[in-house]
């Protein structure tokens, strides 16, 4: 399967995050995509540079003030103090509930809180460059389907599905899958499905399309009663206004097996067929893998061929957009197993 890939993913290289009060190496690492690229090349899949400039689609999906903030965030951070070059900014205060949400503070860390849903999304010197190149890859993938091809993979990194209109979170900055879906609609498609199979609910994507009937958002994920992102992704979230009925969540319990997961994908597939979409965008997270260090499903490497096969049975032009997956060693194999299962 053709893959859109830019080397700029290497520029997003934060050194640490906080996990249960401890400073730990980032789960969402450069090595993740290194491993995917190695597996793609070893198994004969061609990688080409993104050809699109996602800027105009980014301007429709994201808030201009948010985009401007993340574009310049690192420069703003290092301008505060010479030693910040060696550190990473984290938010420490958020405009929750009784506080005002109409204030854009001058203070950098306060602004970072305004534009973040968590303190688990490290920013580094090249974050914007990497995120923009991942968005360019996703829009290039959309354009490739519009040119009449049946499938494509966007090796976007950092991931995107937790990022909303005006916030980053869950290692995500720009919502690559939403950008691909919007690009398909902007260029003549009438209806697009975004199917999110990352272990974590795609809160960003859901919120971006919640009131729309031109995008059916379906997500299969760890039950947010116990799993990140906790505050969205529950079964009773079905859309609003014109979007009523066009949002479907399938929360699954810790310990879910492949048989249970696949029967859920079959249910999702029925709803996708009923919608009669022009194209399918897959938020492809591989953190459903049994050895994922931050997730709790039990899918095995060989099972991912069958995931690809089931997705191919929907018979739609399909763009795979890379999301999570933190078992770095197996990640490349797992990604390429999905893609090859699809192509079988
Ligand atoms: N610090 C994606 O898979 N934090 N994001 C987990 C470890 C949030 C995952 C705890 C996980 C976000 C794209
Ligand atoms: Zn995830």
mmCIF file of C-alpha atoms and ligand atoms in Angstrom:
data_model
loop_
_atom_site.group_PDB
_atom_site.id
_atom_site.type_symbol
_atom_site.label_atom_id
_atom_site.label_comp_id
_atom_site.label_asym_id
_atom_site.label_seq_id
_atom_site.Cartn_x
_atom_site.Cartn_y
_atom_site.Cartn_z
ATOM 1 C CA UNK A 1 0.000 0.000 0.000
ATOM 2 C CA UNK A 2 1.309 3.438 -0.855
ATOM 3 C CA UNK A 3 2.450 5.369 2.210
ATOM 4 C CA UNK A 4 2.799 9.133 2.649
ATOM 5 C CA UNK A 5 5.714 9.889 4.944
ATOM 6 C CA UNK A 6 7.906 12.879 5.784
ATOM 7 C CA UNK A 7 11.137 12.653 7.787
ATOM 8 C CA UNK A 8 9.958 15.652 9.800
ATOM 9 C CA UNK A 9 8.373 13.271 12.332
ATOM 10 C CA UNK A 10 11.896 13.006 13.793
ATOM 11 C CA UNK A 11 11.729 16.672 14.806
ATOM 12 C CA UNK A 12 9.054 15.893 17.421
ATOM 13 C CA UNK A 13 11.376 14.317 19.966
ATOM 14 C CA UNK A 14 10.309 15.159 23.516
ATOM 15 C CA UNK A 15 12.420 13.431 26.168
ATOM 16 C CA UNK A 16 10.010 12.824 29.030
ATOM 17 C CA UNK A 17 6.453 12.821 30.275
ATOM 18 C CA UNK A 18 4.863 12.317 33.688
ATOM 19 C CA UNK A 19 3.307 8.952 34.527
ATOM 20 C CA UNK A 20 1.852 8.409 38.022
ATOM 21 C CA UNK A 21 3.986 11.161 39.482
ATOM 22 C CA UNK A 22 7.201 9.915 37.902
ATOM 23 C CA UNK A 23 9.221 11.401 35.056
ATOM 24 C CA UNK A 24 9.424 8.641 32.387
ATOM 25 C CA UNK A 25 10.631 8.411 28.761
ATOM 26 C CA UNK A 26 7.895 9.322 26.273
ATOM 27 C CA UNK A 27 5.705 6.423 25.183
ATOM 28 C CA UNK A 28 4.967 8.320 21.963
ATOM 29 C CA UNK A 29 8.527 8.204 20.564
ATOM 30 C CA UNK A 30 10.437 8.764 17.318
ATOM 31 C CA UNK A 31 11.334 5.047 17.419
ATOM 32 C CA UNK A 32 7.657 4.149 16.936
ATOM 33 C CA UNK A 33 7.588 5.538 13.414
ATOM 34 C CA UNK A 34 11.177 4.379 12.716
ATOM 35 C CA UNK A 35 9.897 0.859 13.360
ATOM 36 C CA UNK A 36 6.833 1.302 11.126
ATOM 37 C CA UNK A 37 8.936 2.683 8.272
ATOM 38 C CA UNK A 38 11.397 -0.234 8.597
ATOM 39 C CA UNK A 39 8.510 -2.749 8.410
ATOM 40 C CA UNK A 40 6.928 -0.978 5.406
ATOM 41 C CA UNK A 41 10.243 -1.031 3.556
ATOM 42 C CA UNK A 42 11.121 -4.621 4.527
ATOM 43 C CA UNK A 43 7.759 -5.774 3.197
ATOM 44 C CA UNK A 44 7.933 -3.824 -0.069
ATOM 45 C CA UNK A 45 5.566 -0.901 0.492
ATOM 46 C CA UNK A 46 6.502 2.344 -1.217
ATOM 47 C CA UNK A 47 6.824 5.536 0.833
ATOM 48 C CA UNK A 48 6.536 8.954 -0.852
ATOM 49 C CA UNK A 49 6.696 12.505 0.473
ATOM 50 C CA UNK A 50 3.414 14.316 1.231
ATOM 51 C CA UNK A 51 2.395 16.399 -1.780
ATOM 52 C CA UNK A 52 -0.346 18.513 -0.190
ATOM 53 C CA UNK A 53 -0.155 21.630 1.968
ATOM 54 C CA UNK A 54 -2.770 21.022 4.687
ATOM 55 C CA UNK A 55 -2.914 24.717 5.747
ATOM 56 C CA UNK A 56 -6.308 25.558 4.269
ATOM 57 C CA UNK A 57 -7.906 22.390 5.709
ATOM 58 C CA UNK A 58 -6.265 23.050 9.088
ATOM 59 C CA UNK A 59 -7.901 26.505 9.025
ATOM 60 C CA UNK A 60 -11.341 24.878 8.690
ATOM 61 C CA UNK A 61 -10.877 22.156 11.325
ATOM 62 C CA UNK A 62 -8.871 24.039 13.967
ATOM 63 C CA UNK A 63 -9.244 27.408 15.689
ATOM 64 C CA UNK A 64 -6.840 29.997 14.182
ATOM 65 C CA UNK A 65 -5.715 31.222 17.620
ATOM 66 C CA UNK A 66 -4.919 27.635 18.659
ATOM 67 C CA UNK A 67 -2.997 26.988 15.432
ATOM 68 C CA UNK A 68 -1.057 30.204 15.910
ATOM 69 C CA UNK A 69 -0.276 29.194 19.512
ATOM 70 C CA UNK A 70 1.139 25.751 18.645
ATOM 71 C CA UNK A 71 3.010 27.155 15.640
ATOM 72 C CA UNK A 72 5.003 29.469 17.915
ATOM 73 C CA UNK A 73 4.736 27.713 21.299
ATOM 74 C CA UNK A 74 8.327 26.475 21.435
ATOM 75 C CA UNK A 75 9.775 29.909 20.548
ATOM 76 C CA UNK A 76 7.560 31.487 23.204
ATOM 77 C CA UNK A 77 8.716 28.889 25.755
ATOM 78 C CA UNK A 78 12.460 29.289 25.148
ATOM 79 C CA UNK A 79 12.144 33.092 25.082
ATOM 80 C CA UNK A 80 11.051 32.909 28.733
ATOM 81 C CA UNK A 81 14.363 31.504 29.975
ATOM 82 C CA UNK A 82 17.656 30.369 28.444
ATOM 83 C CA UNK A 83 17.527 27.020 30.283
ATOM 84 C CA UNK A 84 14.116 26.146 28.808
ATOM 85 C CA UNK A 85 15.928 24.693 25.770
ATOM 86 C CA UNK A 86 16.634 21.637 27.938
ATOM 87 C CA UNK A 87 13.159 21.470 29.470
ATOM 88 C CA UNK A 88 9.625 20.856 28.228
ATOM 89 C CA UNK A 89 6.617 23.025 29.021
ATOM 90 C CA UNK A 90 3.642 21.386 30.767
ATOM 91 C CA UNK A 91 0.339 23.054 31.659
ATOM 92 C CA UNK A 92 -0.517 23.355 35.330
ATOM 93 C CA UNK A 93 -3.822 25.268 35.315
ATOM 94 C CA UNK A 94 -6.991 24.899 33.228
ATOM 95 C CA UNK A 95 -10.199 26.965 32.740
ATOM 96 C CA UNK A 96 -12.470 24.302 34.286
ATOM 97 C CA UNK A 97 -16.121 24.822 35.293
ATOM 98 C CA UNK A 98 -16.439 27.930 37.520
ATOM 99 C CA UNK A 99 -13.512 29.727 35.851
ATOM 100 C CA UNK A 100 -13.868 31.973 32.779
ATOM 101 C CA UNK A 101 -13.342 30.406 29.349
ATOM 102 C CA UNK A 102 -13.210 33.682 27.395
ATOM 103 C CA UNK A 103 -9.805 34.832 28.632
ATOM 104 C CA UNK A 104 -6.591 34.305 26.676
ATOM 105 C CA UNK A 105 -3.915 35.001 29.303
ATOM 106 C CA UNK A 106 -0.522 36.531 28.519
ATOM 107 C CA UNK A 107 1.212 33.947 30.725
ATOM 108 C CA UNK A 108 2.602 31.127 28.583
ATOM 109 C CA UNK A 109 1.821 28.212 30.937
ATOM 110 C CA UNK A 110 -1.725 29.528 31.435
ATOM 111 C CA UNK A 111 -2.183 29.703 27.655
ATOM 112 C CA UNK A 112 -0.832 26.157 27.400
ATOM 113 C CA UNK A 113 -3.569 25.083 29.846
ATOM 114 C CA UNK A 114 -6.224 26.929 27.832
ATOM 115 C CA UNK A 115 -5.198 24.991 24.713
ATOM 116 C CA UNK A 116 -4.625 21.554 26.363
ATOM 117 C CA UNK A 117 -6.933 18.835 27.686
ATOM 118 C CA UNK A 118 -4.214 17.156 29.782
ATOM 119 C CA UNK A 119 -0.620 17.537 30.992
ATOM 120 C CA UNK A 120 0.418 14.427 29.066
ATOM 121 C CA UNK A 121 1.205 15.972 25.685
ATOM 122 C CA UNK A 122 4.865 17.008 25.652
ATOM 123 C CA UNK A 123 5.950 19.804 23.318
ATOM 124 C CA UNK A 124 9.446 19.960 21.810
ATOM 125 C CA UNK A 125 11.423 22.218 19.471
ATOM 126 C CA UNK A 126 10.194 20.564 16.272
ATOM 127 C CA UNK A 127 6.663 19.647 17.328
ATOM 128 C CA UNK A 128 4.935 22.036 14.943
ATOM 129 C CA UNK A 129 7.081 20.982 11.979
ATOM 130 C CA UNK A 130 6.340 17.302 12.652
ATOM 131 C CA UNK A 131 2.614 17.836 13.280
ATOM 132 C CA UNK A 132 2.248 19.940 10.114
ATOM 133 C CA UNK A 133 4.049 17.296 8.026
ATOM 134 C CA UNK A 134 1.746 14.611 9.478
ATOM 135 C CA UNK A 135 -1.252 16.732 8.516
ATOM 136 C CA UNK A 136 0.187 17.224 5.024
ATOM 137 C CA UNK A 137 0.495 13.424 4.760
ATOM 138 C CA UNK A 138 -3.140 12.912 5.826
ATOM 139 C CA UNK A 139 -4.432 15.447 3.290
ATOM 140 C CA UNK A 140 -2.180 13.885 0.634
ATOM 141 C CA UNK A 141 -3.795 10.522 1.440
ATOM 142 C CA UNK A 142 -7.254 12.070 0.952
ATOM 143 C CA UNK A 143 -6.162 13.539 -2.390
ATOM 144 C CA UNK A 144 -4.835 10.149 -3.447
ATOM 145 C CA UNK A 145 -8.276 8.572 -2.876
ATOM 146 C CA UNK A 146 -9.910 11.459 -4.754
ATOM 147 C CA UNK A 147 -7.648 10.597 -7.700
ATOM 148 C CA UNK A 148 -9.373 7.215 -7.828
ATOM 149 C CA UNK A 149 -7.117 4.937 -5.796
ATOM 150 C CA UNK A 150 -8.684 2.428 -3.418
ATOM 151 C CA UNK A 151 -6.374 2.578 -0.396
ATOM 152 C CA UNK A 152 -3.503 4.540 1.130
ATOM 153 C CA UNK A 153 -1.599 4.879 4.410
ATOM 154 C CA UNK A 154 -0.628 8.166 6.039
ATOM 155 C CA UNK A 155 2.329 7.640 8.400
ATOM 156 C CA UNK A 156 1.407 10.696 10.467
ATOM 157 C CA UNK A 157 3.267 11.360 13.720
ATOM 158 C CA UNK A 158 2.509 12.791 16.253
ATOM 159 C CA UNK A 159 -0.979 11.215 16.285
ATOM 160 C CA UNK A 160 -4.138 13.297 16.022
ATOM 161 C CA UNK A 161 -7.433 11.876 17.255
ATOM 162 C CA UNK A 162 -7.399 13.465 20.743
ATOM 163 C CA UNK A 163 -6.843 16.974 19.319
ATOM 164 C CA UNK A 164 -9.987 19.084 19.004
ATOM 165 C CA UNK A 165 -10.846 22.393 17.401
ATOM 166 C CA UNK A 166 -8.812 24.394 19.918
ATOM 167 C CA UNK A 167 -6.896 21.939 22.062
ATOM 168 C CA UNK A 168 -4.062 19.429 22.090
ATOM 169 C CA UNK A 169 -4.061 16.295 24.272
ATOM 170 C CA UNK A 170 -3.180 12.602 24.424
ATOM 171 C CA UNK A 171 0.084 13.158 22.445
ATOM 172 C CA UNK A 172 -1.957 14.859 19.645
ATOM 173 C CA UNK A 173 -1.784 18.389 18.160
ATOM 174 C CA UNK A 174 -3.511 18.400 14.758
ATOM 175 C CA UNK A 175 -6.377 15.997 14.047
ATOM 176 C CA UNK A 176 -5.003 14.213 10.994
ATOM 177 C CA UNK A 177 -8.018 11.916 10.485
ATOM 178 C CA UNK A 178 -10.452 14.846 10.685
ATOM 179 C CA UNK A 179 -8.295 16.754 8.199
ATOM 180 C CA UNK A 180 -8.393 13.808 5.773
ATOM 181 C CA UNK A 181 -12.192 13.537 6.121
ATOM 182 C CA UNK A 182 -12.647 17.291 5.603
ATOM 183 C CA UNK A 183 -10.358 17.253 2.548
ATOM 184 C CA UNK A 184 -12.470 14.470 0.996
ATOM 185 C CA UNK A 185 -15.677 16.465 1.597
ATOM 186 C CA UNK A 186 -14.172 19.736 0.352
ATOM 187 C CA UNK A 187 -13.345 18.124 -2.963
ATOM 188 C CA UNK A 188 -16.714 16.682 -3.823
ATOM 189 C CA UNK A 189 -17.449 13.717 -1.605
ATOM 190 C CA UNK A 190 -20.822 13.911 0.152
ATOM 191 C CA UNK A 191 -20.444 11.462 3.043
ATOM 192 C CA UNK A 192 -17.381 10.116 4.829
ATOM 193 C CA UNK A 193 -17.007 7.643 7.694
ATOM 194 C CA UNK A 194 -14.264 8.062 10.269
ATOM 195 C CA UNK A 195 -13.806 4.709 12.008
ATOM 196 C CA UNK A 196 -11.493 4.983 15.012
ATOM 197 C CA UNK A 197 -9.919 1.697 16.141
ATOM 198 C CA UNK A 198 -7.265 3.128 18.467
ATOM 199 C CA UNK A 199 -7.517 1.759 22.038
ATOM 200 C CA UNK A 200 -8.454 5.245 23.254
ATOM 201 C CA UNK A 201 -11.658 7.027 22.306
ATOM 202 C CA UNK A 202 -11.108 9.670 19.622
ATOM 203 C CA UNK A 203 -12.588 12.533 21.597
ATOM 204 C CA UNK A 204 -11.126 15.176 19.303
ATOM 205 C CA UNK A 205 -12.639 13.689 16.164
ATOM 206 C CA UNK A 206 -15.995 13.073 17.847
ATOM 207 C CA UNK A 207 -16.216 16.660 19.049
ATOM 208 C CA UNK A 208 -15.238 18.078 15.648
ATOM 209 C CA UNK A 209 -18.067 16.273 13.836
ATOM 210 C CA UNK A 210 -20.663 15.875 16.610
ATOM 211 C CA UNK A 211 -23.285 18.152 15.020
ATOM 212 C CA UNK A 212 -22.681 17.081 11.409
ATOM 213 C CA UNK A 213 -24.466 14.524 9.241
ATOM 214 C CA UNK A 214 -21.808 14.376 6.497
ATOM 215 C CA UNK A 215 -19.356 12.521 8.751
ATOM 216 C CA UNK A 216 -20.335 9.323 10.562
ATOM 217 C CA UNK A 217 -17.913 8.891 13.477
ATOM 218 C CA UNK A 218 -17.644 5.392 14.944
ATOM 219 C CA UNK A 219 -15.158 4.463 17.657
ATOM 220 C CA UNK A 220 -14.281 1.107 19.277
ATOM 221 C CA UNK A 221 -12.224 1.680 22.425
ATOM 222 C CA UNK A 222 -11.451 0.931 26.061
ATOM 223 C CA UNK A 223 -14.390 1.952 28.251
ATOM 224 C CA UNK A 224 -13.732 5.566 29.279
ATOM 225 C CA UNK A 225 -15.157 4.797 32.738
ATOM 226 C CA UNK A 226 -11.673 3.367 33.389
ATOM 227 C CA UNK A 227 -9.575 4.403 30.361
ATOM 228 C CA UNK A 228 -8.259 7.679 28.922
ATOM 229 C CA UNK A 229 -9.789 10.111 27.853
ATOM 230 C CA UNK A 230 -12.441 9.374 30.555
ATOM 231 C CA UNK A 231 -14.695 12.385 29.903
ATOM 232 C CA UNK A 232 -15.935 11.375 26.438
ATOM 233 C CA UNK A 233 -16.523 8.159 24.497
ATOM 234 C CA UNK A 234 -19.535 6.739 26.345
ATOM 235 C CA UNK A 235 -22.255 4.760 24.595
ATOM 236 C CA UNK A 236 -24.971 7.391 25.101
ATOM 237 C CA UNK A 237 -23.138 9.981 22.961
ATOM 238 C CA UNK A 238 -25.060 9.737 19.677
ATOM 239 C CA UNK A 239 -24.617 13.185 18.099
ATOM 240 C CA UNK A 240 -26.624 16.404 18.307
ATOM 241 C CA UNK A 241 -28.692 18.604 15.981
ATOM 242 C CA UNK A 242 -28.168 17.562 12.369
ATOM 243 C CA UNK A 243 -25.551 15.128 13.674
ATOM 244 C CA UNK A 244 -28.049 13.179 15.793
ATOM 245 C CA UNK A 245 -27.503 9.481 15.042
ATOM 246 C CA UNK A 246 -24.152 10.052 13.311
ATOM 247 C CA UNK A 247 -21.917 9.367 16.311
ATOM 248 C CA UNK A 248 -21.504 5.813 17.566
ATOM 249 C CA UNK A 249 -19.332 4.683 20.478
ATOM 250 C CA UNK A 250 -18.514 1.072 21.345
ATOM 251 C CA UNK A 251 -16.778 1.118 24.750
ATOM 252 C CA UNK A 252 -15.296 -2.296 25.610
ATOM 253 C CA UNK A 253 -14.017 -3.538 28.977
ATOM 254 C CA UNK A 254 -10.426 -4.090 30.072
ATOM 255 C CA UNK A 255 -9.306 -7.561 28.942
ATOM 256 C CA UNK A 256 -11.376 -7.568 25.727
ATOM 257 C CA UNK A 257 -10.239 -10.442 23.452
ATOM 258 C CA UNK A 258 -9.862 -10.358 19.687
ATOM 259 C CA UNK A 259 -13.065 -12.408 19.203
ATOM 260 C CA UNK A 260 -15.052 -9.845 21.203
ATOM 261 C CA UNK A 261 -13.347 -6.918 19.483
ATOM 262 C CA UNK A 262 -13.959 -8.374 15.993
ATOM 263 C CA UNK A 263 -17.648 -8.977 16.665
ATOM 264 C CA UNK A 264 -17.861 -5.298 17.650
ATOM 265 C CA UNK A 265 -16.135 -4.331 14.394
ATOM 266 C CA UNK A 266 -18.767 -6.404 12.561
ATOM 267 C CA UNK A 267 -21.532 -4.413 14.293
ATOM 268 C CA UNK A 268 -19.773 -1.185 13.333
ATOM 269 C CA UNK A 269 -19.484 -2.484 9.769
ATOM 270 C CA UNK A 270 -23.275 -2.843 9.470
ATOM 271 C CA UNK A 271 -23.720 0.795 10.450
ATOM 272 C CA UNK A 272 -21.032 1.848 7.984
ATOM 273 C CA UNK A 273 -22.793 -0.034 5.159
ATOM 274 C CA UNK A 274 -26.151 1.580 6.058
ATOM 275 C CA UNK A 275 -24.596 5.060 5.852
ATOM 276 C CA UNK A 276 -23.552 4.585 2.184
ATOM 277 C CA UNK A 277 -20.435 6.700 2.414
ATOM 278 C CA UNK A 278 -18.132 7.748 -0.415
ATOM 279 C CA UNK A 279 -14.981 6.948 1.557
ATOM 280 C CA UNK A 280 -13.633 5.530 4.804
ATOM 281 C CA UNK A 281 -10.992 7.142 7.006
ATOM 282 C CA UNK A 282 -9.477 4.780 9.586
ATOM 283 C CA UNK A 283 -7.894 6.202 12.730
ATOM 284 C CA UNK A 284 -5.387 3.369 12.953
ATOM 285 C CA UNK A 285 -4.183 2.884 16.527
ATOM 286 C CA UNK A 286 -2.355 -0.350 17.345
ATOM 287 C CA UNK A 287 -2.503 0.109 21.107
ATOM 288 C CA UNK A 288 -5.164 -2.638 21.152
ATOM 289 C CA UNK A 289 -2.151 -5.028 21.000
ATOM 290 C CA UNK A 290 -1.696 -7.487 23.880
ATOM 291 C CA UNK A 291 1.729 -6.108 24.866
ATOM 292 C CA UNK A 292 0.870 -2.419 24.697
ATOM 293 C CA UNK A 293 2.346 -0.794 27.822
ATOM 294 C CA UNK A 294 -0.544 1.643 28.478
ATOM 295 C CA UNK A 295 -3.563 -0.335 27.208
ATOM 296 C CA UNK A 296 -5.522 -3.436 28.216
ATOM 297 C CA UNK A 297 -6.920 -5.387 25.252
ATOM 298 C CA UNK A 298 -5.384 -8.703 24.148
ATOM 299 C CA UNK A 299 -5.148 -8.581 20.326
ATOM 300 C CA UNK A 300 -2.196 -10.515 18.837
ATOM 301 C CA UNK A 301 0.021 -9.604 15.858
ATOM 302 C CA UNK A 302 -1.529 -12.179 13.489
ATOM 303 C CA UNK A 303 -5.057 -10.985 14.337
ATOM 304 C CA UNK A 304 -4.346 -7.687 12.579
ATOM 305 C CA UNK A 305 -4.502 -9.357 9.142
ATOM 306 C CA UNK A 306 -8.140 -10.150 9.877
ATOM 307 C CA UNK A 307 -8.776 -6.552 10.954
ATOM 308 C CA UNK A 308 -7.548 -5.425 7.536
ATOM 309 C CA UNK A 309 -9.693 -8.061 5.796
ATOM 310 C CA UNK A 310 -12.842 -7.000 7.636
ATOM 311 C CA UNK A 311 -12.194 -3.333 6.721
ATOM 312 C CA UNK A 312 -11.661 -4.274 3.060
ATOM 313 C CA UNK A 313 -15.043 -6.048 3.025
ATOM 314 C CA UNK A 314 -16.686 -2.597 3.375
ATOM 315 C CA UNK A 315 -15.618 -1.957 -0.200
ATOM 316 C CA UNK A 316 -14.868 1.749 0.190
ATOM 317 C CA UNK A 317 -11.904 3.904 -0.804
ATOM 318 C CA UNK A 318 -9.945 3.802 2.450
ATOM 319 C CA UNK A 319 -7.318 6.083 3.980
ATOM 320 C CA UNK A 320 -5.472 4.689 7.004
ATOM 321 C CA UNK A 321 -4.209 7.449 9.286
ATOM 322 C CA UNK A 322 -1.652 6.490 11.956
ATOM 323 C CA UNK A 323 -2.674 7.088 15.580
ATOM 324 C CA UNK A 324 -1.364 5.344 18.748
ATOM 325 C CA UNK A 325 0.415 2.076 19.584
ATOM 326 C CA UNK A 326 3.260 1.955 22.092
ATOM 327 C CA UNK A 327 4.663 -1.589 21.924
ATOM 328 C CA UNK A 328 7.404 -0.156 19.743
ATOM 329 C CA UNK A 329 9.090 -3.428 18.692
ATOM 330 C CA UNK A 330 5.905 -5.029 17.340
ATOM 331 C CA UNK A 331 4.331 -1.814 16.040
ATOM 332 C CA UNK A 332 5.671 -2.004 12.475
ATOM 333 C CA UNK A 333 4.591 -5.626 12.078
ATOM 334 C CA UNK A 334 1.143 -4.864 13.469
ATOM 335 C CA UNK A 335 0.581 -1.843 11.201
ATOM 336 C CA UNK A 336 1.720 -3.662 8.064
ATOM 337 C CA UNK A 337 -0.382 -6.720 8.992
ATOM 338 C CA UNK A 338 -3.514 -4.510 8.911
ATOM 339 C CA UNK A 339 -2.509 -2.953 5.577
ATOM 340 C CA UNK A 340 -1.695 -6.322 3.977
ATOM 341 C CA UNK A 341 -4.857 -7.934 5.376
ATOM 342 C CA UNK A 342 -6.742 -5.126 3.634
ATOM 343 C CA UNK A 343 -4.936 -5.755 0.346
ATOM 344 C CA UNK A 344 -5.418 -9.568 0.330
HETATM 345 N N1 LIG B 1 1.163 8.776 30.322
HETATM 346 C C1 LIG B 1 -2.990 7.941 21.669
HETATM 347 O O1 LIG B 1 -2.992 6.704 21.692
HETATM 348 N N2 LIG B 1 -1.989 9.004 28.791
HETATM 349 N N3 LIG B 1 -2.915 8.656 22.801
HETATM 350 C C2 LIG B 1 -1.790 7.640 29.209
HETATM 351 C C3 LIG B 1 0.551 7.502 30.082
HETATM 352 C C4 LIG B 1 -2.805 9.264 27.653
HETATM 353 C C5 LIG B 1 -2.837 8.019 24.096
HETATM 354 C C6 LIG B 1 -0.932 7.543 30.422
HETATM 355 C C7 LIG B 1 -2.763 8.286 26.539
HETATM 356 C C8 LIG B 1 -3.028 8.957 25.205
HETATM 357 C C9 LIG B 1 -3.015 8.666 20.380
HETATM 358 ZN ZN1 LIG B 2 -4.438 5.352 21.774
#
